[in-house]
Amino acid sequence: AQSVTQLDSHVSVSEGTPVLLRCNYSSSYSPSLFWYVQHPNKGLQLLLKYTSAATLVKGINGFEAEFKKSETSFHLTKPSAHMSDAAEYFCVVSDLGDDKIIFGKGTRLHILP
Amino acid sequence: DAGVIQSPRHEVTEMGQEVTLRCKPISGHDYLFWYRQTMMRGLELLIYFNNNVPIDDSGMPEDRFSAKMPNASFSTLKIQPSEPRDSAVYFCASTLLGGGTEAFFGQGTRLTVV
């Protein structure tokens, strides 16, 4: 069965500095991996997805993530944080052999002025 | 398409009452998922359907919870009787295919049981 672990429940960075949100996954088959963002009192929006094509995936709002099979990781990065990036971020795994979509516990990103 | 539509957006009810949450998936999507979000447990998958058939309900917390999908355009999540610990935001999501495809989420229903 698939699972996902987000290593930090909270991350704080200063505006203009890089962002790193860490995610490790476990999957029995070839996984599809996603990052979703949730702004306060809002629904969830897809940032980016990996589905066995290029290992470096670019998403919206300047975010990107790299799939590393050897490390079973799919960390989310952004070169320069903006105040509007403050939100909760979820790493998600889904196996092609299993239709479940499993969420990590989430990482709340705080942007300091 | 208007996206996944959930109703109501907010629900306040007294302990012991029946609560019904509703979801309209995106037209043409074959999969529908119900999630519950709380501060303590994050986003938990409760149940999902494929072509209106429940596939996995192992996440449903107890018998007080039930979900149906009578047709491709409508699903309900019912709690009877409701308890304060059921207070959470409930999300519905739909996908075109199954695993590996993007899930589109509704805005959620914030349930408060007093």
Tab-separated table of C-alpha atoms in Angstrom:
chain	number	residue	atom	x	y	z
A	1	ALA	CA	0.000	0.000	0.000
A	2	GLN	CA	1.191	3.485	-0.707
A	3	SER	CA	1.948	6.129	1.908
A	4	VAL	CA	3.548	9.530	2.099
A	5	THR	CA	5.475	11.304	4.847
A	6	GLN	CA	5.948	15.031	5.016
A	7	LEU	CA	8.928	15.578	7.207
A	8	ASP	CA	8.056	19.027	8.550
A	9	SER	CA	4.695	20.145	9.895
A	10	HIS	CA	5.765	23.827	9.799
A	11	VAL	CA	8.375	25.669	7.751
A	12	SER	CA	9.207	29.354	8.112
A	13	VAL	CA	11.261	31.293	5.568
A	14	SER	CA	11.876	34.942	4.910
A	15	GLU	CA	10.393	36.570	1.852
A	16	GLY	CA	12.804	36.305	-1.068
A	17	THR	CA	14.632	33.243	0.286
A	18	PRO	CA	14.383	29.669	-1.041
A	19	VAL	CA	11.657	27.272	-0.004
A	20	LEU	CA	12.157	23.545	0.595
A	21	LEU	CA	9.261	21.315	1.637
A	22	ARG	CA	10.238	17.688	2.095
A	23	CYS	CA	8.271	14.611	1.140
A	24	ASN	CA	9.101	10.902	1.172
A	25	TYR	CA	6.823	8.256	-0.264
A	26	SER	CA	6.270	4.529	-0.190
A	27	SER	CA	4.736	2.755	-3.153
A	28	SER	CA	4.341	-0.822	-4.332
A	29	TYR	CA	4.021	0.093	-7.985
A	30	SER	CA	5.025	2.955	-10.201
A	31	PRO	CA	3.793	5.967	-8.269
A	32	SER	CA	2.237	9.165	-9.405
A	33	LEU	CA	3.138	12.034	-7.092
A	34	PHE	CA	1.480	15.383	-6.637
A	35	TRP	CA	1.777	18.554	-4.614
A	36	TYR	CA	-1.397	20.417	-3.701
A	37	VAL	CA	-1.720	23.787	-1.982
A	38	GLN	CA	-4.471	24.932	0.330
A	39	HIS	CA	-4.835	28.590	1.213
A	40	PRO	CA	-6.709	29.436	4.415
A	41	ASN	CA	-10.387	28.499	4.264
A	42	LYS	CA	-10.037	27.445	0.653
A	43	GLY	CA	-10.154	24.195	-1.271
A	44	LEU	CA	-7.144	22.361	-2.646
A	45	GLN	CA	-5.351	23.329	-5.828
A	46	LEU	CA	-2.891	21.258	-7.818
A	47	LEU	CA	0.629	22.724	-7.913
A	48	LEU	CA	2.351	20.045	-9.962
A	49	LYS	CA	2.424	16.338	-10.704
A	50	TYR	CA	4.887	13.612	-11.599
A	51	THR	CA	3.667	10.682	-13.692
A	52	SER	CA	6.815	8.858	-14.866
A	53	ALA	CA	7.980	11.390	-17.421
A	54	ALA	CA	10.689	13.963	-16.596
A	55	THR	CA	11.957	13.660	-13.041
A	56	LEU	CA	12.110	17.436	-12.573
A	57	VAL	CA	8.597	18.769	-12.657
A	58	LYS	CA	7.672	22.431	-12.941
A	59	GLY	CA	4.433	23.693	-11.526
A	60	ILE	CA	2.521	26.891	-11.071
A	61	ASN	CA	3.747	29.981	-9.225
A	62	GLY	CA	7.421	29.109	-9.677
A	63	PHE	CA	7.343	25.854	-7.731
A	64	GLU	CA	9.105	22.713	-8.862
A	65	ALA	CA	9.765	19.244	-7.510
A	66	GLU	CA	12.262	16.510	-8.272
A	67	PHE	CA	11.410	12.824	-8.234
A	68	LYS	CA	14.288	10.783	-6.812
A	69	LYS	CA	13.517	7.092	-6.916
A	70	SER	CA	16.686	6.065	-5.076
A	71	GLU	CA	15.741	8.293	-2.161
A	72	THR	CA	11.956	7.771	-2.498
A	73	SER	CA	11.630	11.539	-2.267
A	74	PHE	CA	9.634	14.232	-4.016
A	75	HIS	CA	10.684	17.507	-2.380
A	76	LEU	CA	9.038	20.782	-3.366
A	77	THR	CA	11.183	23.858	-3.950
A	78	LYS	CA	10.913	27.477	-4.978
A	79	PRO	CA	13.901	29.784	-5.471
A	80	SER	CA	12.348	32.866	-3.891
A	81	ALA	CA	9.409	32.911	-1.496
A	82	HIS	CA	6.605	35.414	-1.813
A	83	MET	CA	4.148	36.448	0.878
A	84	SER	CA	1.325	34.937	-1.163
A	85	ASP	CA	2.966	31.501	-0.828
A	86	ALA	CA	1.881	31.271	2.809
A	87	ALA	CA	-0.415	28.246	2.841
A	88	GLU	CA	-0.548	24.556	3.632
A	89	TYR	CA	1.093	22.181	1.188
A	90	PHE	CA	0.238	18.534	0.738
A	91	CYS	CA	2.305	15.816	-0.864
A	92	VAL	CA	0.124	13.139	-2.456
A	93	VAL	CA	0.802	9.665	-3.814
A	94	SER	CA	-1.305	7.475	-6.043
A	95	ASP	CA	-0.371	4.112	-7.505
A	96	LEU	CA	-1.354	3.067	-10.985
A	97	GLY	CA	-2.242	-0.290	-9.462
A	98	ASP	CA	-4.466	1.218	-6.788
A	99	ASP	CA	-6.839	4.101	-7.322
A	100	LYS	CA	-6.540	5.500	-3.819
A	101	ILE	CA	-5.198	9.039	-3.533
A	102	ILE	CA	-3.285	9.341	-0.270
A	103	PHE	CA	-2.357	12.659	1.325
A	104	GLY	CA	0.501	13.489	3.625
A	105	LYS	CA	-0.197	15.317	6.874
A	106	GLY	CA	0.658	18.651	5.289
A	107	THR	CA	3.328	21.306	5.816
A	108	ARG	CA	2.295	24.801	6.797
A	109	LEU	CA	4.534	27.369	5.129
A	110	HIS	CA	5.013	30.694	6.911
A	111	ILE	CA	6.594	33.615	5.089
A	112	LEU	CA	8.370	36.183	7.249
A	113	PRO	CA	8.559	39.788	6.014
B	1	ASP	CA	-17.802	22.888	-16.155
B	2	ALA	CA	-18.363	24.529	-12.781
B	3	GLY	CA	-16.036	22.123	-11.017
B	4	VAL	CA	-16.885	19.906	-8.070
B	5	ILE	CA	-19.806	21.368	-6.170
B	6	GLN	CA	-20.442	20.644	-2.508
B	7	SER	CA	-23.352	21.686	-0.374
B	8	PRO	CA	-23.866	23.053	2.122
B	9	ARG	CA	-20.686	25.092	2.649
B	10	HIS	CA	-21.335	25.279	6.368
B	11	GLU	CA	-23.469	23.099	8.612
B	12	VAL	CA	-24.092	23.484	12.320
B	13	THR	CA	-26.116	20.778	13.979
B	14	GLU	CA	-26.839	19.399	17.402
B	15	MET	CA	-25.405	16.152	18.648
B	16	GLY	CA	-27.605	13.230	17.729
B	17	GLN	CA	-29.032	14.805	14.587
B	18	GLU	CA	-28.639	13.363	11.113
B	19	VAL	CA	-26.368	15.266	8.740
B	20	THR	CA	-26.233	14.860	4.965
B	21	LEU	CA	-23.445	16.311	2.877
B	22	ARG	CA	-23.796	16.511	-0.886
B	23	CYS	CA	-21.419	16.443	-3.806
B	24	LYS	CA	-21.722	16.907	-7.542
B	25	PRO	CA	-18.582	15.711	-9.363
B	26	ILE	CA	-17.268	17.056	-12.634
B	27	SER	CA	-19.240	15.653	-15.523
B	28	GLY	CA	-17.493	12.687	-17.121
B	29	HIS	CA	-15.284	11.900	-14.139
B	30	ASP	CA	-15.441	8.239	-13.222
B	31	TYR	CA	-14.071	8.464	-9.674
B	32	LEU	CA	-15.376	10.255	-6.631
B	33	PHE	CA	-13.600	10.552	-3.289
B	34	TRP	CA	-14.741	11.743	0.142
B	35	TYR	CA	-12.147	13.136	2.566
B	36	ARG	CA	-12.312	14.489	6.090
B	37	GLN	CA	-9.870	17.162	7.246
B	38	THR	CA	-9.076	17.887	10.898
B	39	MET	CA	-6.165	19.577	12.595
B	40	MET	CA	-5.185	16.398	14.391
B	41	ARG	CA	-5.463	13.879	11.568
B	42	GLY	CA	-5.005	15.920	8.408
B	43	LEU	CA	-6.807	14.771	5.256
B	44	GLU	CA	-8.214	11.280	5.636
B	45	LEU	CA	-9.700	9.306	2.767
B	46	LEU	CA	-13.107	8.036	3.887
B	47	ILE	CA	-14.439	6.259	0.809
B	48	TYR	CA	-14.179	6.313	-2.955
B	49	PHE	CA	-16.410	5.273	-5.837
B	50	ASN	CA	-15.705	4.142	-9.381
B	51	ASN	CA	-18.603	4.436	-11.810
B	52	ASN	CA	-20.998	4.914	-8.882
B	53	VAL	CA	-19.837	1.734	-7.127
B	54	PRO	CA	-18.132	1.983	-3.721
B	55	ILE	CA	-14.650	0.504	-4.089
B	56	ASP	CA	-13.026	1.069	-0.715
B	57	ASP	CA	-14.775	2.270	2.420
B	58	SER	CA	-12.072	1.213	4.858
B	59	GLY	CA	-11.575	4.819	5.915
B	60	MET	CA	-15.140	5.289	7.103
B	61	PRO	CA	-14.707	5.759	10.856
B	62	GLU	CA	-17.718	3.814	12.067
B	63	ASP	CA	-21.202	2.642	11.212
B	64	ARG	CA	-22.634	6.081	11.854
B	65	PHE	CA	-21.116	7.119	8.530
B	66	SER	CA	-22.559	6.041	5.202
B	67	ALA	CA	-22.058	7.194	1.620
B	68	LYS	CA	-24.021	6.641	-1.545
B	69	MET	CA	-23.697	7.491	-5.194
B	70	PRO	CA	-27.072	6.879	-6.831
B	71	ASN	CA	-25.926	8.238	-10.186
B	72	ALA	CA	-22.868	9.671	-11.918
B	73	SER	CA	-23.690	13.237	-10.957
B	74	PHE	CA	-24.491	13.000	-7.273
B	75	SER	CA	-23.123	11.582	-4.052
B	76	THR	CA	-24.042	11.928	-0.398
B	77	LEU	CA	-22.187	11.397	2.855
B	78	LYS	CA	-24.491	10.858	5.794
B	79	ILE	CA	-23.726	10.863	9.508
B	80	GLN	CA	-26.414	9.477	11.795
B	81	PRO	CA	-26.326	10.197	14.675
B	82	SER	CA	-23.775	12.988	14.621
B	83	GLU	CA	-21.298	13.574	17.470
B	84	PRO	CA	-19.089	16.558	18.359
B	85	ARG	CA	-15.972	14.637	17.297
B	86	ASP	CA	-17.363	14.544	13.757
B	87	SER	CA	-16.732	18.270	13.480
B	88	ALA	CA	-14.384	18.744	10.539
B	89	VAL	CA	-14.192	19.961	6.962
B	90	TYR	CA	-15.413	17.334	4.522
B	91	PHE	CA	-14.100	17.450	0.975
B	92	CYS	CA	-15.331	15.747	-2.124
B	93	ALA	CA	-13.036	15.219	-5.106
B	94	SER	CA	-13.413	13.678	-8.541
B	95	THR	CA	-10.955	12.346	-11.093
B	96	LEU	CA	-11.299	11.471	-14.729
B	97	LEU	CA	-9.522	8.173	-14.286
B	98	GLY	CA	-8.144	6.494	-11.192
B	99	GLY	CA	-4.661	6.504	-9.783
B	100	GLY	CA	-2.228	8.866	-11.426
B	101	THR	CA	-4.667	11.539	-12.487
B	102	GLU	CA	-5.350	14.948	-11.005
B	103	ALA	CA	-8.053	15.191	-8.375
B	104	PHE	CA	-10.375	18.181	-8.514
B	105	PHE	CA	-11.698	19.247	-5.146
B	106	GLY	CA	-14.830	20.984	-4.056
B	107	GLN	CA	-14.724	23.887	-1.632
B	108	GLY	CA	-15.581	21.625	1.283
B	109	THR	CA	-18.337	21.521	3.880
B	110	ARG	CA	-17.427	22.781	7.340
B	111	LEU	CA	-19.418	20.696	9.797
B	112	THR	CA	-19.819	21.737	13.411
B	113	VAL	CA	-21.635	19.426	15.795
B	114	VAL	CA	-22.541	21.061	19.107
